[in-house]
Amino acid sequence: AYALELRDGSSDNEVIGNRMVDLGGGGVRVGGGEGVPRRNVVADNVISDGGLDHFSALGVWAGITDATVIQGNVIRRFGYTGVSVGWRWDATPTACRANVVAHNHIHHVMLDLADGGGIYTLGFQPDPVLRGNHIHDVARGALAGRAPNNGIFFDQGSKGVLVEGNRIHETAGEPVRFHQSKKDWHTWRDNHLGMPPAPGEGPAAVLRPEWAHLEDGLPEVPAPPLRRMRAPSGSGAR
């Protein structure tokens, strides 16, 4: 249910300059097999209109991976999270390390589900970096569960992240959320939380010029039936 998977020790691959649109599941999945993928790059892609059948799919999912770089992508219109890194439900170190999520433009995500965000991290992964990402319009669907939807969600065990130069605004919940993680477990530099760019400033992340055409002429993708539903009165959905 992903456009592309790199599994079972796949290393030193570059996924650059692709358009992945109208997806039953997600865009790119790195990890999930027996070996640890290392030094893969996912950059300058447009990953749009996903999770249409499998609502919990993501734009880019990187599980237990080493030095994965997710950079300069446009990720938008997903029922759940834009980018997720890490896959361990505590603070025990794993082979997941040195992953970089930088200069992505992530918007109009969390359109159906709850408990996620523009970027989601899980578990202790030494030397990770979240830098220069522009995250906005993190929504909350009518049938979403009770947990918040946020710009960045540091879930259980997340620590040691360099969070630098990110801009987050227009989010259903707080720009940043912590669950069994703490703000002072991370390093913070020059982030703009809850602040849209000034007029004419534009997003903090764009495709490189040779790939800018990937945003042109995208097909009109109908929303899935779930997204068009409304919560019944008294259901408790939030």
PDB file of C-alpha atoms in Angstrom:
ATOM      1  CA  ALA A   1       0.000   0.000   0.000  1.00  0.00           C
ATOM      2  CA  TYR A   2       3.019   2.310  -0.444  1.00  0.00           C
ATOM      3  CA  ALA A   3       4.274   3.682  -3.747  1.00  0.00           C
ATOM      4  CA  LEU A   4       7.810   2.556  -2.858  1.00  0.00           C
ATOM      5  CA  GLU A   5       9.368   0.460  -0.086  1.00  0.00           C
ATOM      6  CA  LEU A   6      13.044   0.160   0.847  1.00  0.00           C
ATOM      7  CA  ARG A   7      13.362  -2.884   3.113  1.00  0.00           C
ATOM      8  CA  ASP A   8      15.708  -5.653   4.305  1.00  0.00           C
ATOM      9  CA  GLY A   9      18.910  -3.656   4.563  1.00  0.00           C
ATOM     10  CA  SER A  10      18.362  -1.518   1.457  1.00  0.00           C
ATOM     11  CA  SER A  11      21.148   1.073   1.591  1.00  0.00           C
ATOM     12  CA  ASP A  12      22.626   3.979  -0.368  1.00  0.00           C
ATOM     13  CA  ASN A  13      19.508   4.506  -2.490  1.00  0.00           C
ATOM     14  CA  GLU A  14      18.241   7.872  -3.715  1.00  0.00           C
ATOM     15  CA  VAL A  15      14.531   8.508  -4.274  1.00  0.00           C
ATOM     16  CA  ILE A  16      14.637  11.910  -5.966  1.00  0.00           C
ATOM     17  CA  GLY A  17      12.315  13.898  -8.212  1.00  0.00           C
ATOM     18  CA  ASN A  18       9.192  11.723  -8.227  1.00  0.00           C
ATOM     19  CA  ARG A  19       5.505  12.496  -8.113  1.00  0.00           C
ATOM     20  CA  MET A  20       3.404  10.085  -6.027  1.00  0.00           C
ATOM     21  CA  VAL A  21      -0.280  11.009  -6.174  1.00  0.00           C
ATOM     22  CA  ASP A  22      -3.667   9.334  -5.581  1.00  0.00           C
ATOM     23  CA  LEU A  23      -2.377   6.723  -3.129  1.00  0.00           C
ATOM     24  CA  GLY A  24      -4.427   4.033  -1.424  1.00  0.00           C
ATOM     25  CA  GLY A  25      -1.695   3.983   1.222  1.00  0.00           C
ATOM     26  CA  GLY A  26       1.454   6.034   1.604  1.00  0.00           C
ATOM     27  CA  GLY A  27       4.351   7.427  -0.382  1.00  0.00           C
ATOM     28  CA  VAL A  28       7.716   5.992   0.731  1.00  0.00           C
ATOM     29  CA  ARG A  29       8.357   3.418   3.435  1.00  0.00           C
ATOM     30  CA  VAL A  30      11.930   2.850   4.678  1.00  0.00           C
ATOM     31  CA  GLY A  31      12.568  -0.123   6.977  1.00  0.00           C
ATOM     32  CA  GLY A  32      10.330  -2.858   8.285  1.00  0.00           C
ATOM     33  CA  GLY A  33      12.386  -5.835   7.130  1.00  0.00           C
ATOM     34  CA  GLU A  34      15.147  -7.820   8.817  1.00  0.00           C
ATOM     35  CA  GLY A  35      18.157  -5.628   8.047  1.00  0.00           C
ATOM     36  CA  VAL A  36      18.615  -1.970   8.954  1.00  0.00           C
ATOM     37  CA  PRO A  37      18.425   0.352   5.911  1.00  0.00           C
ATOM     38  CA  ARG A  38      21.313   2.829   5.872  1.00  0.00           C
ATOM     39  CA  ARG A  39      22.108   6.128   4.157  1.00  0.00           C
ATOM     40  CA  ASN A  40      19.005   6.360   1.975  1.00  0.00           C
ATOM     41  CA  VAL A  41      17.787   9.703   0.611  1.00  0.00           C
ATOM     42  CA  VAL A  42      14.169  10.716  -0.090  1.00  0.00           C
ATOM     43  CA  ALA A  43      14.305  14.200  -1.591  1.00  0.00           C
ATOM     44  CA  ASP A  44      12.529  16.611  -3.953  1.00  0.00           C
ATOM     45  CA  ASN A  45       9.397  14.503  -4.306  1.00  0.00           C
ATOM     46  CA  VAL A  46       5.748  15.563  -4.403  1.00  0.00           C
ATOM     47  CA  ILE A  47       3.790  13.079  -2.254  1.00  0.00           C
ATOM     48  CA  SER A  48       0.142  14.048  -2.356  1.00  0.00           C
ATOM     49  CA  ASP A  49      -3.381  12.746  -1.722  1.00  0.00           C
ATOM     50  CA  GLY A  50      -2.588   9.592   0.217  1.00  0.00           C
ATOM     51  CA  GLY A  51      -4.199   7.275   2.717  1.00  0.00           C
ATOM     52  CA  LEU A  52      -7.333   7.099   0.604  1.00  0.00           C
ATOM     53  CA  ASP A  53      -8.005   3.433   1.454  1.00  0.00           C
ATOM     54  CA  HIS A  54      -5.592   2.777   4.335  1.00  0.00           C
ATOM     55  CA  PHE A  55      -6.223   5.872   6.424  1.00  0.00           C
ATOM     56  CA  SER A  56      -3.211   5.453   8.753  1.00  0.00           C
ATOM     57  CA  ALA A  57      -0.637   5.521   5.922  1.00  0.00           C
ATOM     58  CA  LEU A  58       1.960   8.294   5.819  1.00  0.00           C
ATOM     59  CA  GLY A  59       3.770  10.430   3.298  1.00  0.00           C
ATOM     60  CA  VAL A  60       7.147   9.030   4.397  1.00  0.00           C
ATOM     61  CA  TRP A  61       7.632   6.369   7.092  1.00  0.00           C
ATOM     62  CA  ALA A  62      11.147   5.594   8.348  1.00  0.00           C
ATOM     63  CA  GLY A  63      11.183   2.902  11.029  1.00  0.00           C
ATOM     64  CA  ILE A  64      14.451   1.494  12.395  1.00  0.00           C
ATOM     65  CA  THR A  65      16.779   3.203   9.942  1.00  0.00           C
ATOM     66  CA  ASP A  66      20.296   4.629  10.039  1.00  0.00           C
ATOM     67  CA  ALA A  67      21.074   8.017   8.471  1.00  0.00           C
ATOM     68  CA  THR A  68      17.934   8.302   6.367  1.00  0.00           C
ATOM     69  CA  VAL A  69      17.602  11.801   4.867  1.00  0.00           C
ATOM     70  CA  ILE A  70      14.058  13.056   4.123  1.00  0.00           C
ATOM     71  CA  GLN A  71      14.593  16.459   2.571  1.00  0.00           C
ATOM     72  CA  GLY A  72      12.902  19.067   0.414  1.00  0.00           C
ATOM     73  CA  ASN A  73       9.703  17.124  -0.234  1.00  0.00           C
ATOM     74  CA  VAL A  74       6.179  18.482  -0.627  1.00  0.00           C
ATOM     75  CA  ILE A  75       3.858  16.239   1.421  1.00  0.00           C
ATOM     76  CA  ARG A  76       0.179  17.097   1.548  1.00  0.00           C
ATOM     77  CA  ARG A  77      -3.412  15.898   1.813  1.00  0.00           C
ATOM     78  CA  PHE A  78      -3.023  12.787   3.965  1.00  0.00           C
ATOM     79  CA  GLY A  79      -5.519  11.317   6.404  1.00  0.00           C
ATOM     80  CA  TYR A  80      -2.770  10.820   8.972  1.00  0.00           C
ATOM     81  CA  THR A  81       0.820  12.006   9.581  1.00  0.00           C
ATOM     82  CA  GLY A  82       3.172  13.502   6.996  1.00  0.00           C
ATOM     83  CA  VAL A  83       6.550  12.050   8.119  1.00  0.00           C
ATOM     84  CA  SER A  84       7.210   9.478  10.859  1.00  0.00           C
ATOM     85  CA  VAL A  85      10.659   8.462  12.148  1.00  0.00           C
ATOM     86  CA  GLY A  86      11.464   5.737  14.691  1.00  0.00           C
ATOM     87  CA  TRP A  87       9.702   2.621  15.885  1.00  0.00           C
ATOM     88  CA  ARG A  88      10.342   1.736  19.527  1.00  0.00           C
ATOM     89  CA  TRP A  89       7.929   2.352  22.383  1.00  0.00           C
ATOM     90  CA  ASP A  90      10.479   3.366  25.048  1.00  0.00           C
ATOM     91  CA  ALA A  91      13.758   5.241  25.519  1.00  0.00           C
ATOM     92  CA  THR A  92      16.035   2.229  24.908  1.00  0.00           C
ATOM     93  CA  PRO A  93      18.574   3.028  22.148  1.00  0.00           C
ATOM     94  CA  THR A  94      18.168   1.055  18.921  1.00  0.00           C
ATOM     95  CA  ALA A  95      19.865   0.938  15.527  1.00  0.00           C
ATOM     96  CA  CYS A  96      17.640   3.884  14.584  1.00  0.00           C
ATOM     97  CA  ARG A  97      20.032   6.846  14.509  1.00  0.00           C
ATOM     98  CA  ALA A  98      21.215   9.992  12.715  1.00  0.00           C
ATOM     99  CA  ASN A  99      18.058  10.429  10.641  1.00  0.00           C
ATOM    100  CA  VAL A 100      17.422  13.879   9.153  1.00  0.00           C
ATOM    101  CA  VAL A 101      14.057  15.446   8.276  1.00  0.00           C
ATOM    102  CA  ALA A 102      14.840  18.807   6.700  1.00  0.00           C
ATOM    103  CA  HIS A 103      13.271  21.549   4.576  1.00  0.00           C
ATOM    104  CA  ASN A 104      10.046  19.700   3.813  1.00  0.00           C
ATOM    105  CA  HIS A 105       6.772  21.497   3.164  1.00  0.00           C
ATOM    106  CA  ILE A 106       4.111  19.451   4.986  1.00  0.00           C
ATOM    107  CA  HIS A 107       0.530  20.665   4.956  1.00  0.00           C
ATOM    108  CA  HIS A 108      -3.109  19.570   5.047  1.00  0.00           C
ATOM    109  CA  VAL A 109      -2.416  16.382   6.963  1.00  0.00           C
ATOM    110  CA  MET A 110      -4.386  14.591   9.708  1.00  0.00           C
ATOM    111  CA  LEU A 111      -7.511  15.008   7.599  1.00  0.00           C
ATOM    112  CA  ASP A 112      -9.171  11.852   8.975  1.00  0.00           C
ATOM    113  CA  LEU A 113      -7.478  10.429  12.076  1.00  0.00           C
ATOM    114  CA  ALA A 114      -6.101  11.658  15.419  1.00  0.00           C
ATOM    115  CA  ASP A 115      -2.920  11.268  17.503  1.00  0.00           C
ATOM    116  CA  GLY A 116      -0.364  12.380  14.930  1.00  0.00           C
ATOM    117  CA  GLY A 117       0.918  15.453  13.150  1.00  0.00           C
ATOM    118  CA  GLY A 118       3.074  16.921  10.444  1.00  0.00           C
ATOM    119  CA  ILE A 119       6.102  15.061  11.844  1.00  0.00           C
ATOM    120  CA  TYR A 120       5.955  12.198  14.356  1.00  0.00           C
ATOM    121  CA  THR A 121       8.887  10.623  16.217  1.00  0.00           C
ATOM    122  CA  LEU A 122       8.902   7.498  18.365  1.00  0.00           C
ATOM    123  CA  GLY A 123      11.634   6.101  20.617  1.00  0.00           C
ATOM    124  CA  PHE A 124      15.202   7.155  21.391  1.00  0.00           C
ATOM    125  CA  GLN A 125      17.222   7.545  18.196  1.00  0.00           C
ATOM    126  CA  PRO A 126      20.648   9.145  18.724  1.00  0.00           C
ATOM    127  CA  ASP A 127      21.573  12.241  16.714  1.00  0.00           C
ATOM    128  CA  PRO A 128      18.309  12.961  14.857  1.00  0.00           C
ATOM    129  CA  VAL A 129      17.664  16.338  13.210  1.00  0.00           C
ATOM    130  CA  LEU A 130      14.409  18.148  12.368  1.00  0.00           C
ATOM    131  CA  ARG A 131      15.458  21.292  10.500  1.00  0.00           C
ATOM    132  CA  GLY A 132      13.805  23.962   8.390  1.00  0.00           C
ATOM    133  CA  ASN A 133      10.461  22.213   7.913  1.00  0.00           C
ATOM    134  CA  HIS A 134       7.348  24.259   7.179  1.00  0.00           C
ATOM    135  CA  ILE A 135       4.270  22.571   8.674  1.00  0.00           C
ATOM    136  CA  HIS A 136       0.791  24.035   8.514  1.00  0.00           C
ATOM    137  CA  ASP A 137      -2.895  23.198   8.215  1.00  0.00           C
ATOM    138  CA  VAL A 138      -2.774  20.179  10.492  1.00  0.00           C
ATOM    139  CA  ALA A 139      -6.457  19.333  10.579  1.00  0.00           C
ATOM    140  CA  ARG A 140      -8.935  17.425  12.696  1.00  0.00           C
ATOM    141  CA  GLY A 141     -11.580  15.376  10.911  1.00  0.00           C
ATOM    142  CA  ALA A 142     -15.142  15.030  12.134  1.00  0.00           C
ATOM    143  CA  LEU A 143     -14.587  11.369  13.106  1.00  0.00           C
ATOM    144  CA  ALA A 144     -11.124  11.733  14.664  1.00  0.00           C
ATOM    145  CA  GLY A 145     -10.475  10.170  18.064  1.00  0.00           C
ATOM    146  CA  ARG A 146      -9.848  12.139  21.240  1.00  0.00           C
ATOM    147  CA  ALA A 147      -6.043  12.574  21.056  1.00  0.00           C
ATOM    148  CA  PRO A 148      -4.716  15.904  19.706  1.00  0.00           C
ATOM    149  CA  ASN A 149      -3.258  16.589  16.268  1.00  0.00           C
ATOM    150  CA  ASN A 150      -0.100  18.687  16.283  1.00  0.00           C
ATOM    151  CA  GLY A 151       2.650  20.106  14.110  1.00  0.00           C
ATOM    152  CA  ILE A 152       5.349  17.884  15.630  1.00  0.00           C
ATOM    153  CA  PHE A 153       4.500  15.026  18.001  1.00  0.00           C
ATOM    154  CA  PHE A 154       7.334  13.613  20.113  1.00  0.00           C
ATOM    155  CA  ASP A 155       5.896  10.303  21.250  1.00  0.00           C
ATOM    156  CA  GLN A 156       7.124   7.858  23.877  1.00  0.00           C
ATOM    157  CA  GLY A 157      10.884   7.757  24.410  1.00  0.00           C
ATOM    158  CA  SER A 158      11.742  10.499  21.915  1.00  0.00           C
ATOM    159  CA  LYS A 159      14.828  12.413  23.048  1.00  0.00           C
ATOM    160  CA  GLY A 160      18.008  14.020  21.838  1.00  0.00           C
ATOM    161  CA  VAL A 161      16.474  15.653  18.750  1.00  0.00           C
ATOM    162  CA  LEU A 162      17.941  18.853  17.289  1.00  0.00           C
ATOM    163  CA  VAL A 163      14.850  20.932  16.419  1.00  0.00           C
ATOM    164  CA  GLU A 164      16.056  23.899  14.392  1.00  0.00           C
ATOM    165  CA  GLY A 165      14.548  26.534  12.128  1.00  0.00           C
ATOM    166  CA  ASN A 166      11.111  24.942  11.760  1.00  0.00           C
ATOM    167  CA  ARG A 167       7.956  26.976  11.146  1.00  0.00           C
ATOM    168  CA  ILE A 168       4.651  25.559  12.400  1.00  0.00           C
ATOM    169  CA  HIS A 169       1.256  27.258  12.249  1.00  0.00           C
ATOM    170  CA  GLU A 170      -2.452  26.601  11.717  1.00  0.00           C
ATOM    171  CA  THR A 171      -2.597  23.371  13.718  1.00  0.00           C
ATOM    172  CA  ALA A 172      -5.657  21.814  15.361  1.00  0.00           C
ATOM    173  CA  GLY A 173      -3.684  21.246  18.576  1.00  0.00           C
ATOM    174  CA  GLU A 174      -0.527  22.863  19.950  1.00  0.00           C
ATOM    175  CA  PRO A 175       2.352  23.298  17.498  1.00  0.00           C
ATOM    176  CA  VAL A 176       4.420  20.726  19.434  1.00  0.00           C
ATOM    177  CA  ARG A 177       3.235  17.900  21.670  1.00  0.00           C
ATOM    178  CA  PHE A 178       5.116  15.573  24.051  1.00  0.00           C
ATOM    179  CA  HIS A 179       3.983  12.167  25.328  1.00  0.00           C
ATOM    180  CA  GLN A 180       6.413  10.437  27.677  1.00  0.00           C
ATOM    181  CA  SER A 181       8.981  12.837  26.265  1.00  0.00           C
ATOM    182  CA  LYS A 182       9.960  16.297  27.488  1.00  0.00           C
ATOM    183  CA  LYS A 183      10.905  19.570  25.872  1.00  0.00           C
ATOM    184  CA  ASP A 184      14.223  19.738  27.695  1.00  0.00           C
ATOM    185  CA  TRP A 185      15.215  16.336  26.321  1.00  0.00           C
ATOM    186  CA  HIS A 186      15.743  18.078  22.971  1.00  0.00           C
ATOM    187  CA  THR A 187      17.816  20.980  21.604  1.00  0.00           C
ATOM    188  CA  TRP A 188      15.845  23.967  20.264  1.00  0.00           C
ATOM    189  CA  ARG A 189      17.105  26.702  17.937  1.00  0.00           C
ATOM    190  CA  ASP A 190      15.279  29.470  16.091  1.00  0.00           C
ATOM    191  CA  ASN A 191      11.897  27.789  15.609  1.00  0.00           C
ATOM    192  CA  HIS A 192       8.748  29.782  14.791  1.00  0.00           C
ATOM    193  CA  LEU A 193       5.822  28.121  16.521  1.00  0.00           C
ATOM    194  CA  GLY A 194       2.306  29.341  15.861  1.00  0.00           C
ATOM    195  CA  MET A 195       3.638  32.048  13.531  1.00  0.00           C
ATOM    196  CA  PRO A 196       2.674  32.059   9.830  1.00  0.00           C
ATOM    197  CA  PRO A 197       5.220  33.529   7.414  1.00  0.00           C
ATOM    198  CA  ALA A 198       5.059  37.214   6.656  1.00  0.00           C
ATOM    199  CA  PRO A 199       3.319  38.232   3.401  1.00  0.00           C
ATOM    200  CA  GLY A 200       5.506  37.265   0.477  1.00  0.00           C
ATOM    201  CA  GLU A 201       7.838  35.162   2.599  1.00  0.00           C
ATOM    202  CA  GLY A 202       6.400  31.856   1.359  1.00  0.00           C
ATOM    203  CA  PRO A 203       7.165  28.387   2.693  1.00  0.00           C
ATOM    204  CA  ALA A 204      10.495  27.600   4.307  1.00  0.00           C
ATOM    205  CA  ALA A 205      10.919  24.611   2.001  1.00  0.00           C
ATOM    206  CA  VAL A 206      10.508  24.266  -1.767  1.00  0.00           C
ATOM    207  CA  LEU A 207      11.533  21.799  -4.432  1.00  0.00           C
ATOM    208  CA  ARG A 208      14.816  22.504  -6.163  1.00  0.00           C
ATOM    209  CA  PRO A 209      14.318  24.310  -9.489  1.00  0.00           C
ATOM    210  CA  GLU A 210      14.844  21.217 -11.631  1.00  0.00           C
ATOM    211  CA  TRP A 211      11.947  19.507  -9.852  1.00  0.00           C
ATOM    212  CA  ALA A 212       9.566  22.452  -9.441  1.00  0.00           C
ATOM    213  CA  HIS A 213       7.441  21.234 -12.368  1.00  0.00           C
ATOM    214  CA  LEU A 214       6.314  18.256 -10.275  1.00  0.00           C
ATOM    215  CA  GLU A 215       3.725  20.483  -8.600  1.00  0.00           C
ATOM    216  CA  ASP A 216       2.174  21.476 -11.928  1.00  0.00           C
ATOM    217  CA  GLY A 217      -0.906  19.789 -13.350  1.00  0.00           C
ATOM    218  CA  LEU A 218      -1.658  17.489 -10.453  1.00  0.00           C
ATOM    219  CA  PRO A 219      -4.858  15.487 -10.962  1.00  0.00           C
ATOM    220  CA  GLU A 220      -7.993  16.282  -9.005  1.00  0.00           C
ATOM    221  CA  VAL A 221      -8.281  13.480  -6.451  1.00  0.00           C
ATOM    222  CA  PRO A 222     -11.699  12.935  -4.826  1.00  0.00           C
ATOM    223  CA  ALA A 223     -11.756  12.731  -1.042  1.00  0.00           C
ATOM    224  CA  PRO A 224     -12.555   9.269   0.355  1.00  0.00           C
ATOM    225  CA  PRO A 225     -16.098   8.701   1.677  1.00  0.00           C
ATOM    226  CA  LEU A 226     -14.881   8.757   5.295  1.00  0.00           C
ATOM    227  CA  ARG A 227     -13.704  12.330   4.910  1.00  0.00           C
ATOM    228  CA  ARG A 228     -17.095  13.417   3.658  1.00  0.00           C
ATOM    229  CA  MET A 229     -18.907  11.922   6.650  1.00  0.00           C
ATOM    230  CA  ARG A 230     -20.028  13.873   9.681  1.00  0.00           C
ATOM    231  CA  ALA A 231     -19.906  12.711  13.264  1.00  0.00           C
ATOM    232  CA  PRO A 232     -23.343  11.684  14.565  1.00  0.00           C
ATOM    233  CA  SER A 233     -24.783  13.833  17.332  1.00  0.00           C
ATOM    234  CA  GLY A 234     -23.723  12.591  20.773  1.00  0.00           C
ATOM    235  CA  SER A 235     -21.023  10.249  19.390  1.00  0.00           C
ATOM    236  CA  GLY A 236     -18.258  11.871  21.439  1.00  0.00           C
ATOM    237  CA  ALA A 237     -15.987  12.174  18.393  1.00  0.00           C
ATOM    238  CA  ARG A 238     -13.703  15.183  18.601  1.00  0.00           C
TER     239      ARG A 238
END
